[in-house]
XYZ file of C-alpha atoms in Angstrom:
660
model
C 35.413 -27.269 5.261
C 31.260 -25.855 6.784
C 29.761 -27.086 9.535
C 27.891 -29.139 8.928
C 27.058 -29.261 12.810
C 26.138 -27.458 15.264
C 25.578 -27.209 18.822
C 24.943 -24.461 21.561
C 22.979 -23.117 24.574
C 24.036 -19.216 24.268
C 27.258 -19.527 26.569
C 28.711 -22.843 24.837
C 28.477 -23.171 21.376
C 30.431 -26.462 19.205
C 30.279 -26.687 15.450
C 31.239 -30.528 13.630
C 32.405 -30.894 9.492
C 30.913 -33.111 7.731
C 33.892 -36.193 8.609
C 32.572 -35.789 12.342
C 35.238 -33.360 13.967
C 34.742 -31.351 16.533
C 36.006 -28.199 14.820
C 35.114 -24.965 17.106
C 34.535 -24.862 21.254
C 32.588 -21.837 22.427
C 32.713 -20.197 26.033
C 31.737 -18.247 27.517
C 30.403 -16.735 24.703
C 28.744 -17.563 21.301
C 31.591 -17.139 19.090
C 33.769 -16.353 21.365
C 36.336 -17.091 22.773
C 36.601 -20.913 20.269
C 38.948 -23.375 22.605
C 40.479 -25.399 20.046
C 40.570 -22.586 17.035
C 40.008 -24.689 14.123
C 42.227 -27.600 15.125
C 40.172 -30.682 16.066
C 38.632 -33.083 18.545
C 38.496 -36.890 16.987
C 37.569 -40.854 17.364
C 39.363 -43.141 16.446
C 38.408 -47.028 16.382
C 40.320 -49.741 16.731
C 39.335 -53.571 17.458
C 41.520 -56.764 15.816
C 44.784 -54.881 16.127
C 43.309 -52.230 13.438
C 42.947 -49.000 13.772
C 40.792 -46.324 12.166
C 40.191 -42.285 12.324
C 36.767 -41.764 11.910
C 37.569 -38.287 9.451
C 39.314 -41.500 7.253
C 37.103 -42.328 3.642
C 37.230 -45.779 4.804
C 34.454 -44.701 7.096
C 30.921 -44.096 5.234
C 28.542 -41.016 7.754
C 25.535 -39.637 7.139
C 25.387 -36.721 9.041
C 21.050 -35.543 10.287
C 19.199 -34.766 13.333
C 16.372 -35.163 15.188
C 13.584 -33.818 13.935
C 12.578 -30.477 16.072
C 15.520 -30.393 18.546
C 19.482 -29.688 18.358
C 20.845 -33.670 18.759
C 22.613 -34.721 16.290
C 21.048 -37.870 14.683
C 25.050 -39.615 12.495
C 25.877 -43.505 11.993
C 29.179 -44.015 10.236
C 30.179 -47.883 9.075
C 33.820 -49.442 8.020
C 32.997 -52.324 6.282
C 36.784 -53.012 6.384
C 36.535 -52.921 10.149
C 33.158 -55.417 11.116
C 31.977 -51.571 12.611
C 28.674 -49.184 12.270
C 27.941 -46.547 14.943
C 24.825 -45.124 15.641
C 25.633 -41.411 17.290
C 24.001 -39.032 19.666
C 24.963 -35.380 20.660
C 23.458 -32.618 21.694
C 24.246 -29.517 24.530
C 22.078 -28.868 27.425
C 19.685 -26.464 26.723
C 20.917 -24.604 29.615
C 24.539 -26.215 31.353
C 27.282 -26.188 29.512
C 27.258 -29.994 29.061
C 28.359 -31.800 25.867
C 26.797 -34.733 26.322
C 27.208 -38.110 23.399
C 25.340 -40.992 23.216
C 27.653 -44.181 20.693
C 25.735 -47.132 19.846
C 29.196 -49.695 18.664
C 27.854 -51.709 15.783
C 29.231 -54.904 15.632
C 28.632 -56.521 11.703
C 30.606 -60.118 12.678
C 29.767 -63.485 13.528
C 32.284 -63.452 17.084
C 32.860 -61.956 20.177
C 35.241 -58.802 19.844
C 36.436 -55.605 22.013
C 36.083 -52.578 20.728
C 37.696 -49.499 22.126
C 36.841 -46.114 21.397
C 38.855 -42.904 21.485
C 38.504 -39.270 21.813
C 41.263 -36.956 21.738
C 41.028 -33.215 22.580
C 43.304 -30.607 21.080
C 41.838 -27.519 23.170
C 44.788 -24.487 23.195
C 42.044 -22.760 25.981
C 41.176 -18.384 25.625
C 43.094 -19.065 21.680
C 46.311 -19.908 22.874
C 48.315 -22.928 23.615
C 50.853 -20.799 25.881
C 50.589 -21.616 29.456
C 47.889 -24.791 28.858
C 48.046 -28.349 31.417
C 46.259 -31.060 30.905
C 45.299 -33.726 34.271
C 44.216 -36.529 34.953
C 41.658 -36.582 38.558
C 42.102 -40.553 39.481
C 39.348 -39.827 42.388
C 37.020 -38.834 38.908
C 38.430 -41.432 36.536
C 38.527 -38.300 34.757
C 40.527 -35.660 32.128
C 40.104 -31.564 32.156
C 42.498 -29.145 30.817
C 42.339 -25.338 32.619
C 44.488 -22.095 32.255
C 43.319 -19.054 34.375
C 39.511 -19.420 34.537
C 38.874 -21.685 31.958
C 38.153 -25.528 32.854
C 37.020 -28.618 30.516
C 36.647 -31.731 31.895
C 36.392 -34.805 30.088
C 34.356 -38.140 30.937
C 32.428 -40.562 30.042
C 30.835 -44.391 30.828
C 30.415 -47.017 28.857
C 27.980 -50.399 30.458
C 30.439 -51.540 32.700
C 33.697 -48.814 33.702
C 34.541 -45.126 32.810
C 37.405 -44.367 31.159
C 39.372 -46.985 30.295
C 42.968 -45.500 29.561
C 44.294 -41.522 29.075
C 47.057 -39.765 27.961
C 48.244 -36.181 28.381
C 51.408 -35.200 27.009
C 52.589 -32.068 24.360
C 51.416 -31.915 21.052
C 53.260 -29.701 18.036
C 56.087 -28.767 19.707
C 59.598 -30.052 19.977
C 58.874 -33.152 17.466
C 56.209 -34.222 19.705
C 52.459 -34.781 17.762
C 50.593 -34.946 20.061
C 48.534 -38.161 22.363
C 46.284 -38.678 19.872
C 49.387 -40.865 18.066
C 49.848 -42.908 20.350
C 46.142 -43.825 20.046
C 46.455 -45.771 16.348
C 48.743 -48.832 18.768
C 45.490 -49.223 20.798
C 46.617 -48.626 23.517
C 47.333 -45.171 25.809
C 50.824 -44.812 27.876
C 48.887 -42.731 31.075
C 50.938 -39.762 31.472
C 48.946 -38.739 34.384
C 49.896 -34.746 33.304
C 51.287 -31.854 30.708
C 51.634 -28.302 29.907
C 52.467 -26.531 27.594
C 51.100 -26.658 24.504
C 49.360 -29.771 25.567
C 46.521 -31.812 24.452
C 44.722 -35.333 26.009
C 43.170 -38.830 24.773
C 40.834 -40.930 26.115
C 39.901 -43.620 25.780
C 37.156 -46.971 26.011
C 36.383 -50.303 26.057
C 33.994 -52.343 24.696
C 33.287 -56.407 24.757
C 30.733 -57.049 21.819
C 28.356 -60.334 21.532
C 28.026 -61.512 17.332
C 26.175 -58.965 15.552
C 25.522 -56.908 18.917
C 25.808 -53.561 20.070
C 27.951 -51.747 23.328
C 26.696 -48.143 24.993
C 28.957 -45.460 25.635
C 28.165 -42.063 26.730
C 31.198 -39.221 26.755
C 30.204 -36.560 27.565
C 32.333 -32.476 27.967
C 31.652 -30.238 30.365
C 33.471 -26.500 31.076
C 33.221 -24.008 33.836
C 35.727 -21.018 34.421
C 36.614 -23.690 38.226
C 37.586 -27.276 38.691
C 34.033 -26.308 41.763
C 32.492 -26.182 38.349
C 33.382 -28.886 36.450
C 33.321 -31.372 39.220
C 29.678 -30.013 40.332
C 28.578 -31.012 36.409
C 30.266 -33.861 35.846
C 28.955 -35.358 38.749
C 25.288 -34.095 37.941
C 25.119 -36.232 34.634
C 26.486 -39.428 37.120
C 23.628 -38.425 38.120
C 21.066 -37.775 35.937
C 22.084 -40.695 33.654
C 22.560 -39.462 29.968
C 19.334 -41.079 29.182
C 17.219 -39.005 31.298
C 18.911 -36.111 30.223
C 18.695 -36.318 26.676
C 15.258 -37.322 26.883
C 14.835 -33.173 28.838
C 16.544 -32.016 25.933
C 14.671 -33.654 22.999
C 11.442 -32.615 25.094
C 12.417 -28.797 25.787
C 13.543 -28.121 21.924
C 10.597 -29.818 19.758
C 7.644 -28.000 22.561
C 10.666 -24.552 21.737
C 10.671 -24.552 18.337
C 6.898 -25.963 17.734
C 5.224 -23.364 20.496
C 3.633 -21.495 17.466
C 1.533 -23.637 16.037
C 1.617 -22.316 12.180
C -0.818 -23.295 8.627
C 1.979 -23.752 6.515
C 0.067 -24.053 3.219
C 0.849 -25.345 0.348
C 4.856 -25.052 1.987
C 6.478 -29.073 0.710
C 8.158 -31.076 3.934
C 11.168 -30.031 2.913
C 10.997 -26.604 3.447
C 9.421 -26.570 7.041
C 12.001 -28.917 7.828
C 13.923 -26.086 6.667
C 12.616 -23.251 8.251
C 12.174 -24.828 11.750
C 15.545 -26.146 11.030
C 16.660 -22.472 10.721
C 15.033 -21.789 13.519
C 17.567 -24.070 16.299
C 20.784 -23.179 14.287
C 19.911 -18.673 14.788
C 18.434 -20.456 18.191
C 23.028 -21.399 18.657
C 24.031 -18.208 17.735
C 22.485 -15.840 20.165
C 24.484 -15.772 22.930
C 22.579 -14.794 26.023
C 24.051 -11.829 26.479
C 22.916 -10.729 23.305
C 25.332 -10.703 20.719
C 23.643 -12.412 17.683
C 26.980 -13.651 15.736
C 27.298 -13.748 11.862
C 28.750 -17.315 11.785
C 30.495 -19.506 14.212
C 32.877 -21.152 10.944
C 36.642 -20.730 11.939
C 37.529 -22.168 8.484
C 37.123 -18.762 6.556
C 40.629 -17.719 9.142
C 42.448 -20.389 5.838
C 41.600 -16.792 3.727
C 40.940 -13.630 5.328
C 42.943 -14.630 8.487
C 39.528 -13.314 10.360
C 36.581 -14.339 11.132
C 33.158 -14.329 11.274
C 32.459 -14.184 15.043
C 31.174 -11.145 14.939
C 28.344 -8.469 15.768
C 27.911 -6.774 12.639
C 24.582 -4.045 14.087
C 22.683 -5.406 10.576
C 22.846 -9.384 10.196
C 21.701 -9.102 14.067
C 18.514 -6.149 13.343
C 16.978 -8.176 10.518
C 17.867 -11.492 12.358
C 15.719 -10.486 15.281
C 14.025 -9.317 12.966
C 13.139 -12.441 11.881
C 12.258 -13.642 14.784
C 9.648 -11.388 15.954
C 7.814 -12.361 13.344
C 8.027 -15.584 14.309
C 7.178 -15.129 17.437
C 10.136 -15.405 19.371
C 10.323 -11.303 20.619
C 11.802 -12.505 24.115
C 15.921 -13.750 22.241
C 15.495 -9.733 20.301
C 15.667 -8.940 23.960
C 18.733 -8.836 24.825
C 20.334 -7.775 21.577
C 18.882 -4.452 21.259
C 20.360 -4.296 24.897
C 23.572 -5.049 23.691
C 22.905 -2.481 21.197
C 22.551 0.508 23.472
C 25.394 -0.924 25.281
C 27.201 -0.305 22.175
C 26.350 2.849 20.811
C 28.954 6.013 20.676
C 27.996 8.931 22.301
C 27.514 10.050 18.505
C 24.889 7.775 18.389
C 25.817 5.647 15.916
C 27.392 2.089 15.946
C 30.486 1.121 15.175
C 30.859 -1.670 11.981
C 31.455 -4.597 14.431
C 31.528 -5.950 17.708
C 32.700 -8.790 19.138
C 29.991 -10.988 20.896
C 31.185 -9.490 24.337
C 30.275 -6.331 23.200
C 33.796 -4.505 22.422
C 34.738 -3.212 19.710
C 35.386 -5.467 16.895
C 37.996 -5.221 14.603
C 37.712 -3.062 11.568
C 39.270 -2.215 8.141
C 37.158 0.883 7.935
C 39.662 4.096 8.156
C 38.463 6.871 10.368
C 40.759 9.396 7.564
C 40.530 10.088 4.006
C 43.413 11.530 2.758
C 43.791 14.491 5.261
C 39.760 14.481 6.142
C 38.294 12.997 9.230
C 35.551 10.059 8.065
C 33.027 8.505 10.330
C 34.359 4.050 9.270
C 30.676 2.987 9.418
C 28.292 0.973 7.936
C 25.468 3.602 8.597
C 23.455 0.685 7.754
C 23.574 -1.634 10.859
C 22.515 1.916 13.056
C 19.159 2.212 11.088
C 18.167 -0.827 11.058
C 18.083 -1.531 14.484
C 15.436 1.246 15.129
C 13.767 -0.548 12.640
C 13.755 -3.688 13.968
C 12.464 -2.407 17.668
C 10.063 -0.673 16.707
C 8.213 -4.324 14.424
C 9.827 -5.710 18.745
C 7.445 -3.337 19.485
C 4.231 -4.040 17.738
C 4.506 -7.659 18.195
C 5.474 -7.094 21.977
C 3.477 -4.048 22.855
C 6.015 -3.676 26.281
C 6.879 -0.070 26.971
C 8.677 -1.249 30.053
C 10.974 -2.108 28.695
C 11.524 -0.034 25.728
C 11.432 3.741 28.266
C 15.285 3.524 28.726
C 15.442 2.118 24.822
C 13.819 5.142 23.880
C 16.328 7.345 26.027
C 19.885 5.886 25.674
C 18.896 3.739 22.464
C 16.528 5.336 19.798
C 16.329 8.490 20.354
C 20.248 9.084 19.943
C 20.491 7.265 17.108
C 17.514 9.331 15.594
C 19.683 12.278 16.167
C 22.283 11.195 15.081
C 20.989 9.844 11.692
C 18.960 13.423 11.092
C 22.488 15.195 11.879
C 24.050 12.644 8.811
C 23.090 14.474 5.844
C 23.673 16.225 3.051
C 20.821 18.731 2.964
C 21.597 20.122 -0.189
C 21.720 17.058 -1.846
C 18.421 14.990 1.117
C 20.841 11.919 0.953
C 23.103 11.094 4.005
C 26.736 11.752 4.281
C 28.775 9.074 3.077
C 29.600 5.529 5.162
C 30.314 1.738 3.649
C 27.759 -0.223 1.804
C 26.684 -3.374 3.426
C 29.362 -5.464 1.661
C 31.691 -3.443 3.886
C 33.850 -2.844 -0.126
C 32.982 0.656 -0.864
C 32.080 4.365 0.848
C 29.940 6.088 -0.675
C 26.072 6.688 -0.841
C 24.660 4.116 -1.564
C 20.947 3.427 -1.451
C 20.340 0.003 0.181
C 21.914 2.774 3.489
C 19.516 5.723 2.662
C 15.779 3.309 2.453
C 17.315 1.788 5.419
C 18.197 5.456 7.329
C 13.989 6.001 5.648
C 13.541 3.319 7.633
C 15.462 4.211 10.612
C 14.325 7.948 10.543
C 9.740 6.716 10.645
C 10.555 3.763 12.879
C 11.598 5.833 15.525
C 8.683 8.698 14.923
C 6.807 6.220 15.500
C 8.460 5.703 18.895
C 8.259 9.191 19.591
C 4.511 10.067 18.680
C 4.181 5.942 21.320
C 6.167 8.574 23.893
C 4.702 11.597 22.893
C 7.174 13.755 21.974
C 5.494 15.366 19.704
C 8.544 18.008 17.169
C 10.850 14.505 17.435
C 7.808 12.326 15.910
C 7.467 15.368 12.420
C 11.686 16.397 12.863
C 11.959 12.198 11.776
C 9.259 12.067 9.474
C 10.131 14.991 7.760
C 14.165 14.302 7.350
C 12.760 10.779 6.205
C 10.971 12.283 3.546
C 13.395 14.421 2.767
C 15.028 10.747 2.181
C 12.761 9.629 -0.169
C 13.137 12.709 -2.738
C 16.679 12.658 -2.453
C 17.037 9.509 -3.901
C 14.289 9.996 -6.362
C 16.642 12.838 -7.557
C 19.929 10.965 -7.467
C 19.782 7.730 -7.182
C 17.107 6.541 -9.786
C 18.076 6.759 -13.292
C 16.737 7.685 -16.371
C 18.208 7.188 -18.966
C 18.721 3.441 -17.372
C 14.716 3.411 -16.076
C 15.795 1.700 -12.624
C 17.293 3.160 -9.556
C 21.075 2.083 -9.469
C 23.523 1.171 -6.196
C 25.118 4.363 -5.016
C 26.643 7.796 -5.727
C 30.128 9.066 -4.834
C 30.854 12.499 -4.839
C 34.691 13.988 -5.414
C 36.928 16.214 -4.535
C 35.368 19.121 -6.515
C 31.899 18.285 -5.080
C 30.983 16.531 -8.405
C 28.876 13.677 -8.051
C 29.335 10.391 -9.738
C 26.949 7.371 -10.225
C 27.618 3.734 -9.437
C 25.495 1.879 -12.337
C 26.841 -1.471 -11.110
C 23.376 -3.373 -10.420
C 23.157 -4.898 -7.634
C 20.636 -7.143 -5.793
C 20.319 -4.976 -2.325
C 17.898 -2.485 -4.326
C 15.700 -4.707 -2.784
C 15.766 -2.657 0.425
C 14.076 0.789 -2.002
C 10.615 -1.961 -0.564
C 12.033 -4.097 2.066
C 11.656 -0.897 4.922
C 9.236 1.500 2.842
C 10.433 4.158 1.244
C 8.708 2.870 -2.025
C 6.174 0.639 -2.828
C 6.778 -2.595 -4.413
C 4.147 -2.619 -6.592
C 5.903 1.166 -7.583
C 6.567 1.087 -11.863
C 10.260 2.266 -10.112
C 10.326 -0.694 -7.764
C 9.309 -3.154 -10.923
C 11.919 -2.169 -13.085
C 14.831 -2.706 -10.888
C 13.354 -5.300 -9.556
C 13.699 -6.945 -12.906
C 16.866 -5.629 -14.173
C 18.351 -7.828 -11.325
C 16.952 -11.143 -12.394
C 17.432 -10.676 -15.306
C 20.634 -9.041 -15.276
C 22.240 -11.494 -11.408
C 20.792 -14.043 -12.355
C 23.244 -17.484 -12.134
C 22.842 -18.595 -15.696
C 24.203 -22.203 -14.624
C 22.340 -25.378 -13.610
C 23.134 -24.424 -9.968
C 21.254 -21.110 -10.852
C 20.338 -18.309 -8.340
C 20.925 -14.670 -7.974
C 24.494 -13.077 -7.412
C 25.272 -9.935 -5.438
C 25.669 -8.054 -8.414
C 28.184 -7.487 -11.432
C 31.438 -8.826 -11.051
C 31.621 -10.034 -7.755
C 35.031 -10.368 -6.645
C 34.948 -12.152 -2.874
C 35.046 -16.084 -3.877
C 34.567 -15.429 -7.911
C 34.529 -18.872 -8.878
C 33.746 -17.833 -12.741
C 34.836 -14.547 -14.976
C 32.272 -15.322 -17.894
C 30.584 -11.935 -15.490
C 27.617 -12.905 -18.541
C 26.608 -15.915 -16.656
C 28.012 -16.154 -14.053
C 27.153 -12.487 -11.934
C 29.474 -13.545 -9.516
C 28.407 -16.679 -6.286
C 25.412 -16.672 -5.891
C 23.495 -15.970 -2.535
C 20.902 -17.460 -0.672
C 19.887 -13.795 0.573
C 20.104 -12.600 -2.366
C 17.977 -15.383 -3.655
C 15.756 -15.171 -1.162
C 14.998 -11.321 -2.076
C 13.814 -11.777 -4.476
C 11.079 -14.340 -3.599
C 10.234 -11.178 -1.544
C 9.571 -8.869 -3.669
C 7.153 -11.730 -5.368
C 5.400 -11.962 -2.695
C 4.856 -8.292 -1.576
C 3.325 -8.002 -5.238
C 1.153 -11.253 -5.108
C -1.810 -10.064 -6.269
C -3.231 -14.108 -6.827
C -2.458 -17.494 -5.538
C -0.364 -17.821 -9.362
C 1.497 -15.025 -7.984
C 3.189 -16.984 -6.031
C 4.510 -19.262 -7.768
C 7.900 -18.221 -8.795
C 9.182 -17.447 -4.996
C 7.648 -20.622 -2.990
C 10.273 -22.052 -6.319
C 12.947 -20.285 -4.966
C 11.991 -21.568 -1.169
C 11.915 -24.144 -3.008
C 15.954 -24.004 -4.802
C 17.567 -22.490 -0.233
C 15.396 -25.752 0.444
C 17.565 -28.373 -1.879
C 20.551 -26.299 -1.663
C 20.876 -26.444 2.083
C 22.722 -29.380 3.509
C 21.733 -32.356 4.335
C 21.855 -31.671 8.737
C 19.932 -27.828 6.951
C 22.489 -26.204 7.550
C 22.717 -22.374 4.811
C 25.868 -20.737 3.809
C 26.692 -18.171 2.547
C 27.261 -18.296 -1.099
C 28.016 -21.584 -3.095
C 29.901 -22.792 -6.445
C 28.107 -22.079 -9.085
C 28.332 -24.618 -11.679
C 28.894 -27.904 -8.404
C 26.062 -25.773 -5.526
C 28.967 -26.331 -3.168
C 29.011 -24.440 -0.145
C 30.871 -21.593 -0.201
C 32.964 -19.307 2.482
C 30.743 -20.222 6.067
C 28.207 -21.727 6.816
C 25.814 -22.117 8.477
C 25.311 -17.841 7.753
C 23.056 -16.646 10.673
C 21.534 -13.899 8.122
C 21.002 -17.203 5.823
C 18.608 -18.508 8.324
C 16.574 -15.243 9.313
C 16.301 -14.638 5.463
C 14.603 -18.462 5.226
C 12.497 -17.623 7.691
C 11.111 -14.338 6.967
C 10.659 -14.356 3.890
C 8.054 -17.879 4.450
C 6.913 -15.756 7.406
C 6.063 -13.518 4.467
C 5.150 -15.884 2.407
C 2.067 -17.983 4.790
C 0.969 -14.158 5.882
C 0.461 -13.762 1.011
C -1.111 -16.770 1.569
C -3.908 -16.703 3.658
C -4.656 -13.164 3.482
C -5.284 -14.455 0.045
C -7.551 -16.698 0.893
C -6.664 -19.746 -0.741
C -6.854 -22.645 2.315
C -5.767 -25.702 0.228
C -2.809 -28.218 -2.180
C -3.041 -24.965 -4.593
C -2.062 -27.032 -8.281
C 0.510 -25.318 -10.916
């Protein structure tokens, strides 16, 4: 199930599914470690002997965010119980505090007692072994701990704090967990449990006829008991209403700190643009990791997740943030990449949010021949994005160490990692991580990375490196024309493979990532060869259903939903569809040429979740999200496409609403 609500501050992140269960709880890094791990923390309601969990079908739920901020605005109504809830949740922008306000409305004419239950299924540091859950009578709070992880839960009504509590064993020796204890409306009060444990707390409200009462509930997380005790005291002293006010003000000012003239963009596109900035912000760790996705449900399919830093994804998200006016958010990412760069000058497949190498399926050997298990475009695109950073910020002091420790070694690797007789890069894995060869996207990315490195070398008066990087980039462009363009097809191809005898074999698969031909500067978007390629992509990769969109490539098997390849070459991907829109924007020379990219932006806005979350891909027949959501790269690509649209819109001199 996609994560429809995400809240975070760069070191503490929580995700909720569409049934209002908290499904992911990350600390101390965004994406690492997950102390819920796809289980769930749930909310239960008891009144007059009747109990219901909030994720049951008897509740009518509506999920949203408050405008321009990272505060949820959720309603839930249960006619059978005669209750309606309004819930606002947030994570403090700097302190590791999750805070919820719940207003409980009595829909009946008589006074009633209502009890609200919160369950806590924590597996600290991603294992149930050795956890402790304990009630602290001094604080009237429950906390879970193991080693240097402490998670404290508490709350208050208008008149009192926690009403009842229970700690106990879960999923061991027949015990289900304390959540089961809640279903009779009474918690037994077991004060401590160790091992595989959970906890539940409750609050009591007395609702007047047709009236309401407000409850505040919070979770704080830290490295020791003193830290969580102090955070708990902070919430009590500052008061939850004051904290909500501060958080709302902070995020509204953050997302609106730049004034954009949005031209003829619809309110839905503008809202999604701002929401995408906020969502990206939650997926960026304070120490630099730009995490691909934090939706742990993907574990059901892959036994792995997207909680990694792919340098390519990170670089392209950084590019969007830089162009949107938030370059400071990307500085630690470039330092992250500098730390992760190998001595040879390349970046690995992916990294954990703490900077250590991530899991990989790329081997170091093929047969008896050693090989590098890399996607070379990842190294190149970090350089490409870094030049955009400099153009925006002009911070030479920041770049000095990066020039020596990141730019030069990475660019020198790109120069070395080439077949000089072909003027093409040596084989690496493609951006989809599925095949090894020499690919057009990778070659175009290396071109862009080398030209960026040449610009840096010129900036630092390094004439020999400037000439070397520029010369190599131009040789790559020559190699692309010679080997990666097919005269009979009249377009560029996905790539080539080299057999054991040294013969080249062309992969003619129609591939959406060919947009990189112009995106990274190797060719002009209006080059006839690029035009023919992009037109072929639109014709051949368009999903011919009511959903529409562009597939990654012909016969894409990843989460494949249809074998009708002629009409459904693959599931529609949001980033691939936006790439087509970016090409139309780049080619536009008159206002009417912006009609098609505007339609694509509207298409993306229509297929976002109601909360503004963008998934990786869509079901080709239902439009439902497929794979992870939110995908940070999708939000970054949408922001980048909107910015390019606005730049071209104003460049063409149209400042009034266009009627198309």
